XYZ file of C-alpha atoms in Angstrom:
160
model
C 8.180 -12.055 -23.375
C 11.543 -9.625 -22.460
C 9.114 -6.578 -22.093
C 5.726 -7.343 -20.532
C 6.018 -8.520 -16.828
C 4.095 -9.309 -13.514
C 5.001 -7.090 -11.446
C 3.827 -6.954 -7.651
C 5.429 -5.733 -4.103
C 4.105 -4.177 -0.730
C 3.561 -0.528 -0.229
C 2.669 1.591 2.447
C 0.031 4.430 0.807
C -1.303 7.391 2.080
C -4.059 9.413 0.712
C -5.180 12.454 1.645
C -8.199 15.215 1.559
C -7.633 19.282 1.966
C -10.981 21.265 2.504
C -11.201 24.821 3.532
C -14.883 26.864 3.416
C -15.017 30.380 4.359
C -18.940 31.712 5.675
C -19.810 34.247 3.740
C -21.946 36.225 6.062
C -19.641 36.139 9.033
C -16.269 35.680 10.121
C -15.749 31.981 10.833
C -13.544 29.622 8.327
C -12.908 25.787 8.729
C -10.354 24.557 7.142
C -8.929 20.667 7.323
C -6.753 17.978 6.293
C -7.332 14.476 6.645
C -4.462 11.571 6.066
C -5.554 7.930 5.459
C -2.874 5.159 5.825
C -2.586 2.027 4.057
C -0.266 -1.093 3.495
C -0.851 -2.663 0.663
C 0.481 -5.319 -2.302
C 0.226 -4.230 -5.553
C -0.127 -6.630 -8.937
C 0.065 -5.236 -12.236
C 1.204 -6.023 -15.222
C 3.733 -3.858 -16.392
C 5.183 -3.378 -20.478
C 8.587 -2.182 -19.839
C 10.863 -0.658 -22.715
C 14.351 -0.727 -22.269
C 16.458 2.863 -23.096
C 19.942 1.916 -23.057
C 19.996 -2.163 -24.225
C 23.733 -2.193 -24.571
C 25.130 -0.493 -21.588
C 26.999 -2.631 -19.946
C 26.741 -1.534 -15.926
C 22.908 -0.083 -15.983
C 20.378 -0.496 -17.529
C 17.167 2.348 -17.856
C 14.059 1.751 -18.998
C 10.760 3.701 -19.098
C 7.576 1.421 -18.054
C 3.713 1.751 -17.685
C 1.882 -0.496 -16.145
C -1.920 -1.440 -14.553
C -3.522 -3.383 -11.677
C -4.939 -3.779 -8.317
C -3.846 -2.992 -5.281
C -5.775 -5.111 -1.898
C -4.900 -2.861 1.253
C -5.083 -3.090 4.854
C -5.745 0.333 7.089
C -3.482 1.395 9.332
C -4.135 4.873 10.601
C -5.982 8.007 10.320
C -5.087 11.300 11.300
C -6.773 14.709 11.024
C -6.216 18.397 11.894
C -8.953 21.093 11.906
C -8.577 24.874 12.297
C -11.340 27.532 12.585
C -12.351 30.548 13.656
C -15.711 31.435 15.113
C -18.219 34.031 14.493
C -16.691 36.374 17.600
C -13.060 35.972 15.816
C -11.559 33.417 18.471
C -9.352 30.484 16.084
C -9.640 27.041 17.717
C -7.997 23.968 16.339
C -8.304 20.130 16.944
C -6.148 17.107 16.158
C -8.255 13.764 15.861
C -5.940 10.342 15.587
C -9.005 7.899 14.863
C -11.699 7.318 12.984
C -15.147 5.792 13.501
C -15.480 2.305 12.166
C -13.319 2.383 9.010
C -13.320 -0.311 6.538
C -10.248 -2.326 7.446
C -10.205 -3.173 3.705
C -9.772 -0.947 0.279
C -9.231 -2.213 -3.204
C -8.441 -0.038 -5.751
C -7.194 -0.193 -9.340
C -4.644 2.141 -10.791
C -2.885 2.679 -14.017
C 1.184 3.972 -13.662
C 4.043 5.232 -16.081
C 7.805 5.755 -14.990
C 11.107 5.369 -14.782
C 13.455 2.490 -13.950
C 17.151 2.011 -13.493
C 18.751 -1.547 -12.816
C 22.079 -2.765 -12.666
C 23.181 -5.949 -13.679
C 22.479 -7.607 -9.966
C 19.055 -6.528 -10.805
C 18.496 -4.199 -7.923
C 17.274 -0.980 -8.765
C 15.045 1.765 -8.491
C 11.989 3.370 -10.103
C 9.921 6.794 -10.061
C 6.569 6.720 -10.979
C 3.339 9.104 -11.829
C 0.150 6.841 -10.857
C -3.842 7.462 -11.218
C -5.509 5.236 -8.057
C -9.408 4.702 -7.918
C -10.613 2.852 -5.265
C -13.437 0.436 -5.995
C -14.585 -0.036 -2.487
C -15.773 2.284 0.053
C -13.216 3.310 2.678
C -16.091 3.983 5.610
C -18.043 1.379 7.114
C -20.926 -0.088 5.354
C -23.338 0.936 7.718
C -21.533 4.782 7.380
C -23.294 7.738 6.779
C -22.015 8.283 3.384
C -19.625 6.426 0.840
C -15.899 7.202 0.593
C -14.365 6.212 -2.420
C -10.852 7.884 -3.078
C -8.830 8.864 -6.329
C -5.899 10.850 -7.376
C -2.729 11.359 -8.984
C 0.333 10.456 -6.932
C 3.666 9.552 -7.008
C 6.061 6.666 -6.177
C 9.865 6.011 -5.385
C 10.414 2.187 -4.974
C 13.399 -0.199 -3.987
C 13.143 -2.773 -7.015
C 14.644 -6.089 -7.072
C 13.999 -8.623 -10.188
C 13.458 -12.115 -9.270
C-alpha cells in the first residue's frame, strides 16, 4: 500500500521533570529539574498522506503514526535550588542516579509533517504523546517511575 508504512530509526530522547514547592509556614523553597537520557529505535507504523502528488522536485505530506520505542539509558542529570528557613539559597548539581533501569519501553502515538525530494531524503516535524510501559527506577526502587508527555521531534529521513 502507497500510504501506510513501517517506519523505524534510532533516536536519542530526553525526558524531563520540573518541581518547585514553596513551605508555607517559613521561608524555604525547593525547586528542581531532572533530565533523563535515552537512545532508542523506534517502530511504528505510520499512514502517510501525500499534499502535493504532482510536484515534480518535493514532495510534502502530513503523517500520523503509532508504536514502540525499546531504549537504552544513557545519562541523568539534575539541578536543585533552595533556600532554608534562615534565608541562605544553596544549590546542588547531581550527574547520576541510583540503580536506574538500563531499559524503558514505551508506546507513543505521533502526527506531522514531512518533506522529501525525489532522492528520498528528507525531513519531518512531529507532535508525539510517549507513555512508558515500564518503570524507569530499579525494581527493587523505592517507588515506580513511569514517564509521559507531549514532545516534539525534528528527524533526518531517508526512504529505503
Amino acid at each position: 500500500n502507497k500510504y501506510i508504512y513501517v517506519d523505524a530509526g534510532i533516536s536519542w530522547l530526553q525526558n524531563g521533570e520540573l518541581n518547585s514547592y514553596d513551605d508555607p509556614n517559613s521561608d524555604s523553597t525547593l525547586n528542581y529539574a531532572s533530565s533523563y537520557r535515552y537512545f532508542g529505535m523506534p517502530v511504528n507504523l505510520m499512514f502517510s498522506l501525500p499534499l502535493n502528488p504532482r510536484q515534480s522536485e518535493t514532495l510534502y505530506s502530513f503523517f500520523i503514526r503509532a508504536g514502540g520505542i525499546p531504549h537504552l539509558y544513557q545519562s541523568f542529570l539534575q539541578r536543585k535550588d533552595w533556600t532554608t528557613t534562615f534565608g541562605s539559597k544553596e544549590s546542588e548539581k547531581i550527574n547520576s542516579l541510583e540503580n536506574p533501569n538500563s531499559f524503558m519501553f514505551s508506546w507513543h502515538i505521533s502526527s506531522g509533517l514531512s518533506l522529501y525530494s525525489r532522492s528520498s531524503w528528507g525531513i519531518r516535524a512531529a507532535v508525539h504523546y510517549r507513555y512508558s510501559l515500564t518503570n524507569t527506577f530499579t525494581k527493587y526502587g523505592d517507588y515506580i517511575h513511569k514517564p509521559f508527555g507531549i514532545g516534539y521531534s525534528l528527524s533526518l529521513t531517508k526512504k529505503i
